[in-house]
Amino acid sequence: MTVDTAKSTYATIGEVRQAIESGRATASGIAEAALARIDAEDGVIHSFLSVSRERAMASAEKIDAAARSGNDLPPLAGVPVGIKDVLTIEGLPATAGSKILEGYLPPYTATSVRKLEEAGAVVLGKLNCDEFAMGSSNENSAYGPVKNPRALDRVPGGSSGGSAAAVAAGMSVATLGTDTGGSIRQPASFCGVVGMLPTYGRVSRYGLIAFASSLDRVGPFTNTVRDAATVLGVIAGHDPLDATSSPLPVPDYTADLDRGVNGMKIGVPAEYFAEGLDQEVRAAVEAVIDRLKTHGAEIRPISLPHTRYAVPTYYVLATAEASANLARFDGVRYGHRSAEANTLSAMYRRSREEGFGAEVKRRIMLGTYVLSAGYYDAYYKKAQQVRRLLTNDFIAAFADVDAIVTPTAPTPAFKLGEKTDDPLAMYLADIYTVTANLAGICGISIPCGQSSEGLPIGVQILGRHFDEATVFQVGHAIEKAD
Amino acid sequence: MSTTASVAPELLAKYEPVIGLEVHVQLLTQTKAFCGCSNKFGAPPNTLVCPVCLGLPGALPVLNKRAVEFAVLAARALNCEIRERSIFARKNYFYPDLPKGYQISQFDKPIAEHGWIDVDTPNGEKRIGITRLHMEEDAGKSIHDGFPDSATRTYVDLNRCGTPLIEIVSEPDIRTPDEAYEYLTKLKEILLYTGVSDCNMEEGSLRCDANVSVRPRGQEKFGTKAEVKNVNSFRFIRAALEYEIERQVEVIEGGGRVVQETRLWNANEGRTYSMRSKEQAHDYRYFPEPDLPPLIVTADKQAAILQDMPELPEARRKRMISEYEITAQDAQTLTATRAFADQFEAAAKAAKSPKRVANLVQSELTMRLKAANLELEQSPITMKGIAQAADLAEEGKLSSKQLKQLFDTAFERNEDFGIVYEREKPQQISDPAAIEKLIDEVIAGNPKQVEQYRAGKKTVAAFFVGQVMKLSKGQANPSLLNELVAKKLDA
């Protein structure tokens, strides 16, 4: 039932670098191997929506030329990467997992992807995801679901299911995903890889096809915390093309990775260990907490009292923003236009009816409703106020602790089809992750063991605004102690 | 153009109109409001576009700082209070020339509020309040005609998408179509002075919608209003308001009720037509634009921006009246545009008599411009030329007749005064002997007048000066002539 991940030749950025620097391998060879692995494995997993063989080989050849002439290699030289299909790359398809963008070729490249490529990464292709990043299982992709490489009858999580699966299956050393309510961390936990949510404003959103602009983040999937730190260091930083990107300088996240947790104060919020938490997940996370204590961390019970309002708050704000962000898909300039329509209003209605999937329509309707005259105050405005309270919970907690540890998801990966008929049950898969998006803080999901069925379990570390460094240090300590 | 409604004047007089105006003004920035595309009129369709103003997936807006500076200048010129923290909002509606499906605008926290403009009315000066001034982006253009297949297709030009706009909303303080006209004229004059817009209504860089209702005189409560759109000149605004007021009075007098609706002005027919009712009105679902942080314009920043504030027309007129000893009417003419006033002041400062410069503009220049149907900016004679002519006249080197002739020639040949003067410089007779010879001739021919003079009627000297000047074909040096006439007569 599982894919043999041992077939992956290179699992980390360090291994790729060593191989190329030592002359044992070329970037072209590594890219060929990665592409061959996609050919061999991805028929089953379905993590890639499109493969950019020519672009990959051209990038790899450039690295090889640089290596041959003895030039210094950039930080991600020859590293095979995949990009979630909500990020644009000039001339490559960008479907956002939706039929409405089938055949659309963007004329420009997202800032995060441009930075990856400038650092020497080799883009293999675009990765499957829930339509417009709306979903927690990748089953909302208009191009079919992704299978969890650790258990093929299970979902990989979502919405960045393809990004998590591609790393888990050894088809990419690193991938980019996006996280609006948990869409990096939850699939990372389901697939047994590392998934990083940077602070809001840390990584440019330019070229990210927006779901909910005030919540969307771009972040990496990798096999190790060190690699996540390396990739974030490459893609982070101010972008003049994104007015919400932060001008704060980007530290070297790998410099103090080995600092350890000795003397750190780590908070454990009671609200994240309540009803609905799977017992095996609880046990695995509590084991992590024990190990942190053993390594010298001071564990403090804390309270984040507004946690229970997070999911409803999220579904008001995210859908409100989505209803506006998805208005541009109207059949006028690009994407799907219904062949059936004879009037302007019919063109809008039919194009959107035919182009969007059920979950996207559900969220557009919900978001349109909460912004409507007479309802705005009761829903949108109220939700903004609750968002402020949730943020204040974290700010108060971080006055006392350096990081917070929670489960990433309440359960391990669930079965394909298990929750597709019950949107509310699906929404609760994000119960531990939406809070960080609402509060704007950073976080990471790290593998911390397996269930009795052999399914990966993830632990989430949350950190202060722009304190990714601490999150990486704690994550690295957990990973080493494992 | 005529209004079709016809209501008896005594019925009309029973009602008081209440009018508020919404004016959209395009800002003259080099680039668009939220991207680096060139902001100019008249380029081939869809050539001034990029992922941002096309609303392509993933593109993000970044605010143009210059647009903020222009908005602050305009707001202060209109006596508004500037908000240190204003918020952009999304105004949601579907239209093919609106690529994102929403317009970035400002809603409950605009950049400026609480301003006013003073306008002249038959009952004296009146203050019209300005509720708010907010920033937003323009939409593109839907082109419904002019193509062979226009019957079945609409074409879209997105060049205008993202052009920075300010919207200026007046209080419902306006009571007559004439006041509306005056308000718009003043508003345009002020904005032109600040230089933030060219206010060209034909090119759509200034657009106006009017809200109008009527109520029985003495009633405090406003009547139900109609919004009138699609009016593209100040004259038409006045006409549309006159029509709409009569229409509403007619409805009420006929026992009906005015319904709240949006109406379109049809300039050819001189009337308004219902476009959509209140029930069909859009719910724009405004909410804060998450792609743009709050706009912060600190007091210090405001002060820095306002250093670029030019002297505004009202203040300038007052100063010019006292500085150049000119009339209020002179000042009005001379400040018609900032550029013209600048030219006048430069010329006036260089000239020997600013008053004479002003007089020449007011009489000789204005008259000829009117006859030639030209605007001030199109005048063949520049302010420099006017100043030169004024000095020559002041020094007595040019008779008024000569000056008029030179002005005529300048207009005929579309040349500046200086050029005409250099070429056709009237030959002046400055030889005393030659002038004396002419004087002798005139004295000999008019013994009666000589007698009068010598009997003590000294004003008769002017007669001799005039006659000699005539005899010299206007070429005698006037001051020399004056001097010699007196000498001869007194001899």
Coordinates of C-alpha atoms in Angstrom, one line a residue, chain B residues 59-417:
Chain B
A59 CA -1.1 40.4 -9.0
L60 CA -1.2 42.9 -6.1
P61 CA -1.8 46.7 -5.9
V62 CA 0.9 49.0 -4.5
L63 CA -0.2 52.6 -3.8
N64 CA 1.3 55.4 -5.9
K65 CA 2.7 58.0 -3.4
R66 CA 2.3 60.8 -5.9
A67 CA -1.4 60.1 -6.0
V68 CA -1.6 60.5 -2.2
E69 CA 0.3 63.8 -2.4
F70 CA -2.1 65.1 -5.1
A71 CA -5.1 64.0 -3.0
V72 CA -3.8 65.8 0.0
L73 CA -3.2 69.0 -2.0
A74 CA -6.7 68.9 -3.5
A75 CA -8.2 68.2 -0.1
R76 CA -6.5 71.1 1.5
A77 CA -7.3 73.4 -1.4
L78 CA -10.9 72.5 -0.7
N79 CA -10.6 73.2 3.0
C80 CA -10.9 69.6 4.0
E81 CA -9.5 68.0 7.1
I82 CA -6.9 65.2 6.3
R83 CA -7.2 61.9 8.1
E84 CA -3.8 60.7 9.3
R85 CA -5.0 57.1 8.9
S86 CA -7.4 56.2 6.0
I87 CA -8.5 52.9 4.8
F88 CA -8.9 51.5 1.2
A89 CA -11.9 49.3 0.6
R90 CA -13.1 47.1 -2.1
K91 CA -16.3 48.1 -3.9
N92 CA -17.7 44.9 -5.4
Y93 CA -19.6 44.7 -8.7
F94 CA -19.3 42.8 -11.9
Y95 CA -18.7 44.7 -15.2
P96 CA -16.5 43.8 -18.1
D97 CA -14.4 47.0 -17.8
L98 CA -13.7 46.2 -14.1
P99 CA -11.1 43.4 -14.3
K100 CA -10.9 42.5 -10.6
G101 CA -14.6 42.5 -10.1
Y102 CA -14.1 45.2 -7.5
Q103 CA -12.9 48.8 -7.5
I104 CA -10.3 49.8 -4.9
S105 CA -11.9 52.8 -3.3
Q106 CA -12.3 54.3 0.2
F107 CA -15.4 53.9 2.2
D108 CA -15.9 54.7 5.8
K109 CA -12.5 56.2 6.4
P110 CA -11.7 58.5 3.4
I111 CA -8.5 60.5 3.2
A112 CA -10.3 63.8 3.8
E113 CA -13.6 65.2 5.1
H114 CA -15.4 68.3 6.1
G115 CA -14.3 70.8 3.5
W116 CA -16.1 73.7 1.7
I117 CA -16.2 76.0 -1.3
D118 CA -17.5 79.6 -1.2
V119 CA -19.6 80.4 -4.3
D120 CA -21.1 83.6 -5.6
T121 CA -24.9 83.7 -5.7
P122 CA -27.4 86.5 -6.4
N123 CA -27.8 86.8 -2.6
G124 CA -24.1 87.1 -2.0
E125 CA -21.4 84.6 -1.1
K126 CA -22.6 81.1 0.0
R127 CA -20.6 78.3 1.5
I128 CA -21.2 74.8 0.0
G129 CA -20.0 72.0 2.3
I130 CA -17.8 69.1 1.1
T131 CA -18.7 65.9 2.9
R132 CA -15.7 63.9 1.8
L133 CA -12.8 63.5 -0.6
H134 CA -11.7 60.0 -1.2
M135 CA -9.2 58.2 -3.4
E136 CA -10.0 55.4 -5.8
E137 CA -9.1 53.8 -9.1
D138 CA -10.8 54.4 -12.4
A139 CA -12.3 51.5 -14.4
G140 CA -11.7 50.8 -18.1
K141 CA -14.0 51.7 -20.9
S142 CA -16.7 49.6 -22.5
I143 CA -17.1 50.6 -26.1
H144 CA -20.6 49.9 -27.3
D145 CA -20.5 51.5 -30.8
G146 CA -18.2 52.4 -33.6
F147 CA -17.3 48.9 -34.6
P148 CA -18.8 47.0 -37.6
D149 CA -20.2 44.4 -35.2
S150 CA -21.1 46.8 -32.4
A151 CA -24.8 45.6 -32.7
T152 CA -23.8 42.3 -31.2
R153 CA -20.5 43.0 -29.3
T154 CA -19.0 45.3 -26.8
Y155 CA -15.3 46.0 -26.9
V156 CA -13.3 46.8 -23.8
D157 CA -10.3 49.1 -23.5
L158 CA -8.5 48.7 -20.1
N159 CA -6.0 51.6 -20.5
R160 CA -7.9 53.7 -18.1
C161 CA -8.0 50.9 -15.5
G162 CA -6.2 52.0 -12.4
T163 CA -6.0 55.7 -13.3
P164 CA -6.0 57.5 -9.9
L165 CA -9.1 59.4 -9.1
I166 CA -10.4 61.5 -6.3
E167 CA -14.1 61.7 -5.7
I168 CA -15.4 64.9 -4.1
V169 CA -18.9 64.6 -2.5
S170 CA -20.7 67.8 -1.7
E171 CA -23.2 68.3 1.1
P172 CA -26.8 68.7 0.0
D173 CA -26.3 72.5 0.3
I174 CA -26.9 73.5 -3.2
R175 CA -30.4 75.0 -3.9
T176 CA -30.4 76.0 -7.5
P177 CA -29.0 74.8 -10.8
D178 CA -27.0 78.0 -11.0
E179 CA -25.4 77.4 -7.6
A180 CA -24.5 73.9 -8.9
Y181 CA -22.9 75.5 -11.9
E182 CA -21.0 78.0 -9.8
Y183 CA -19.8 75.3 -7.4
L184 CA -18.5 73.2 -10.3
T185 CA -16.8 76.3 -11.8
K186 CA -15.1 77.1 -8.6
L187 CA -14.1 73.5 -7.9
K188 CA -12.6 73.2 -11.3
E189 CA -10.7 76.5 -11.0
I190 CA -9.3 75.4 -7.6
L191 CA -8.2 72.0 -8.8
L192 CA -6.6 73.5 -11.9
Y193 CA -4.6 75.8 -9.7
T194 CA -3.4 72.9 -7.6
G195 CA -2.2 71.2 -10.8
V196 CA -3.5 67.8 -9.7
S197 CA -5.8 67.4 -12.7
D198 CA -6.4 68.9 -16.1
C199 CA -10.2 68.7 -15.3
N200 CA -10.9 68.0 -19.0
M201 CA -14.5 67.0 -19.2
E202 CA -14.3 66.0 -22.8
E203 CA -11.6 63.4 -22.0
G204 CA -13.4 62.4 -18.9
S205 CA -10.8 63.6 -16.4
L206 CA -13.6 65.5 -14.6
R207 CA -17.0 63.8 -14.3
C208 CA -20.0 64.8 -12.3
D209 CA -23.1 63.0 -11.0
A210 CA -25.9 65.0 -9.3
N211 CA -28.3 64.0 -6.6
V212 CA -31.4 66.1 -6.7
S213 CA -34.7 66.3 -4.8
V214 CA -37.4 68.9 -4.3
R215 CA -39.4 69.7 -1.2
P216 CA -42.2 72.2 -0.5
R217 CA -40.6 75.5 0.6
G218 CA -40.6 75.6 4.4
Q219 CA -40.4 71.8 4.8
E220 CA -37.3 70.6 6.6
K221 CA -37.4 67.0 5.5
F222 CA -35.7 66.2 2.2
G223 CA -37.7 64.9 -0.7
T224 CA -36.9 61.6 -2.4
K225 CA -33.8 62.0 -4.5
A226 CA -32.9 60.9 -8.0
E227 CA -29.3 60.5 -9.1
V228 CA -28.5 61.9 -12.5
K229 CA -25.5 60.5 -14.4
N230 CA -23.9 60.8 -17.8
V231 CA -23.7 64.6 -17.8
N232 CA -20.5 65.7 -19.6
S233 CA -20.5 69.5 -19.3
F234 CA -21.3 72.1 -16.6
R235 CA -23.9 73.6 -19.0
F236 CA -25.6 70.2 -19.2
I237 CA -25.5 69.8 -15.5
R238 CA -27.4 73.0 -15.2
A239 CA -29.9 71.8 -17.9
A240 CA -30.2 68.4 -16.4
L241 CA -30.9 69.8 -13.0
E242 CA -33.5 72.2 -14.4
Y243 CA -35.2 69.4 -16.2
E244 CA -35.1 67.0 -13.2
I245 CA -36.5 69.7 -10.8
E246 CA -39.4 70.4 -13.2
R247 CA -40.0 66.7 -13.6
Q248 CA -40.1 66.0 -9.9
V249 CA -42.4 69.0 -9.3
E250 CA -44.7 67.8 -12.0
V251 CA -44.8 64.3 -10.5
I252 CA -45.7 65.7 -7.1
E253 CA -48.2 68.3 -8.4
G254 CA -49.8 65.5 -10.4
G255 CA -50.5 63.6 -7.2
G256 CA -47.6 61.1 -7.7
R257 CA -44.5 60.3 -5.7
V258 CA -40.9 60.7 -6.8
V259 CA -39.2 57.3 -6.7
Q260 CA -35.6 56.9 -5.7
E261 CA -33.7 55.9 -8.8
T262 CA -30.7 56.5 -11.0
R263 CA -31.4 58.5 -14.2
L264 CA -29.3 59.1 -17.2
W265 CA -29.1 62.5 -18.9
N266 CA -29.7 62.5 -22.7
A267 CA -28.1 65.6 -24.0
N268 CA -29.6 65.3 -27.5
E269 CA -33.1 65.2 -26.1
G270 CA -32.5 67.5 -23.2
R271 CA -34.1 65.1 -20.7
T272 CA -33.3 62.3 -18.2
Y273 CA -34.3 58.7 -18.4
S274 CA -34.7 56.1 -15.6
M275 CA -31.7 53.8 -15.6
R276 CA -32.3 51.6 -12.5
S277 CA -34.6 51.8 -9.5
K278 CA -33.6 51.5 -5.8
E279 CA -34.5 47.9 -5.9
Q280 CA -32.1 47.2 -8.7
A281 CA -29.4 49.2 -7.0
H282 CA -26.1 47.4 -6.4
D283 CA -25.1 46.1 -2.9
Y284 CA -21.4 47.0 -3.2
R285 CA -20.4 44.9 -0.2
Y286 CA -17.6 47.3 0.8
F287 CA -15.0 45.8 3.0
P288 CA -11.4 46.9 3.9
E289 CA -8.9 46.1 1.1
P290 CA -6.7 43.4 2.6
D291 CA -4.0 43.9 0.0
L292 CA -3.2 47.4 1.1
P293 CA -2.2 48.5 4.6
P294 CA -3.9 51.5 6.1
L295 CA -2.7 54.7 4.5
I296 CA -0.9 56.8 7.0
V297 CA -0.3 60.5 6.3
T298 CA 1.2 62.0 9.4
A299 CA 1.0 65.7 10.2
D300 CA 4.6 66.1 9.3
K301 CA 4.1 64.4 5.9
Q302 CA 1.0 66.6 5.3
A303 CA 3.1 69.7 6.0
A304 CA 5.8 68.5 3.6
I305 CA 3.2 67.9 0.9
L306 CA 1.5 71.2 1.5
Q307 CA 4.7 73.1 0.8
D308 CA 3.9 72.5 -2.9
M309 CA 0.5 74.2 -2.4
P310 CA 0.3 77.1 -4.9
E311 CA -1.5 80.3 -4.0
L312 CA -5.2 79.6 -4.7
P313 CA -7.3 81.8 -7.0
E314 CA -9.3 83.6 -4.4
A315 CA -6.2 84.7 -2.4
R316 CA -4.3 85.5 -5.5
R317 CA -7.0 87.8 -6.8
K318 CA -7.1 89.7 -3.5
R319 CA -3.3 90.1 -3.5
M320 CA -3.2 91.2 -7.2
I321 CA -5.9 93.8 -6.7
S322 CA -3.8 95.5 -4.0
E323 CA -0.4 94.8 -5.5
Y324 CA -1.1 96.1 -9.0
E325 CA -3.9 98.5 -8.3
I326 CA -6.2 96.7 -10.6
T327 CA -10.0 96.2 -10.5
A328 CA -11.7 93.1 -9.2
Q329 CA -12.8 92.4 -12.8
D330 CA -9.2 92.8 -14.0
A331 CA -8.2 90.3 -11.4
Q332 CA -10.9 87.9 -12.4
T333 CA -9.8 87.9 -16.1
L334 CA -6.1 87.7 -15.2
T335 CA -6.5 84.7 -12.9
A336 CA -8.6 82.7 -15.3
T337 CA -5.8 80.0 -15.3
R338 CA -2.8 79.7 -13.1
A339 CA -0.4 79.7 -16.1
F340 CA -2.0 82.9 -17.4
A341 CA -1.9 84.6 -14.0
D342 CA 1.8 83.5 -13.7
Q343 CA 2.6 85.1 -17.0
F344 CA 0.7 88.2 -16.2
E345 CA 2.6 88.6 -12.9
A346 CA 5.9 88.0 -14.5
A347 CA 5.1 90.6 -17.2
A348 CA 3.6 93.1 -14.7
K349 CA 6.6 92.9 -12.5
A350 CA 8.9 93.6 -15.4
A351 CA 6.7 96.3 -16.8
K352 CA 6.8 100.0 -15.9
S353 CA 3.1 100.1 -15.1
P354 CA 1.3 96.9 -14.1
K355 CA -1.9 98.8 -14.3
R356 CA -1.3 99.5 -17.9
V357 CA -0.5 95.8 -18.6
A358 CA -3.8 94.9 -16.9
N359 CA -5.7 97.5 -18.9
L360 CA -4.3 96.2 -22.2
V361 CA -5.3 92.7 -21.4
Q362 CA -8.8 93.8 -20.3
S363 CA -9.4 96.0 -23.3
E364 CA -7.3 95.5 -26.4
L365 CA -6.5 91.8 -25.9
T366 CA -9.8 90.5 -24.6
M367 CA -11.7 92.3 -27.3
R368 CA -9.6 90.8 -30.1
L369 CA -9.7 87.3 -28.5
K370 CA -13.5 87.5 -28.4
A371 CA -13.7 88.6 -32.0
A372 CA -11.3 85.8 -33.1
N373 CA -13.1 83.3 -30.9
L374 CA -9.9 82.4 -29.1
E375 CA -9.1 81.4 -25.5
L376 CA -6.5 83.3 -23.5
E377 CA -4.0 80.4 -24.0
Q378 CA -4.4 80.6 -27.7
S379 CA -3.6 84.3 -28.0
P380 CA -1.0 85.2 -30.6
I381 CA 0.2 88.0 -28.3
T382 CA 1.9 86.7 -25.2
M383 CA 2.0 88.4 -21.8
K384 CA 5.6 89.3 -22.7
G385 CA 4.3 91.1 -25.8
I386 CA 1.6 92.9 -23.8
A387 CA 4.2 94.1 -21.3
Q388 CA 6.5 95.3 -24.1
A389 CA 3.5 97.2 -25.7
A390 CA 2.6 98.7 -22.3
D391 CA 6.1 100.0 -21.7
L392 CA 6.3 101.6 -25.2
A393 CA 3.0 103.3 -24.6
E394 CA 4.1 104.3 -21.1
E395 CA 7.2 105.9 -22.5
G396 CA 5.3 107.8 -25.1
K397 CA 7.0 105.9 -27.9
L398 CA 3.7 104.5 -29.2
S399 CA 0.5 106.2 -29.7
S400 CA -2.6 104.4 -28.8
K401 CA -3.6 104.3 -32.5
Q402 CA -0.2 102.7 -33.4
L403 CA -0.6 100.2 -30.6
K404 CA -4.1 99.2 -31.9
Q405 CA -2.7 98.8 -35.4
L406 CA 0.1 96.6 -34.2
F407 CA -2.3 94.4 -32.2
D408 CA -4.5 94.1 -35.2
T409 CA -1.5 93.0 -37.3
A410 CA -0.4 90.5 -34.6
F411 CA -3.9 88.9 -34.7
E412 CA -4.1 88.9 -38.5
R413 CA -0.7 87.2 -38.9
N414 CA -0.8 85.2 -35.7
E415 CA 2.5 86.7 -34.5
D416 CA 3.5 88.0 -31.1
F417 CA 3.6 91.7 -30.5

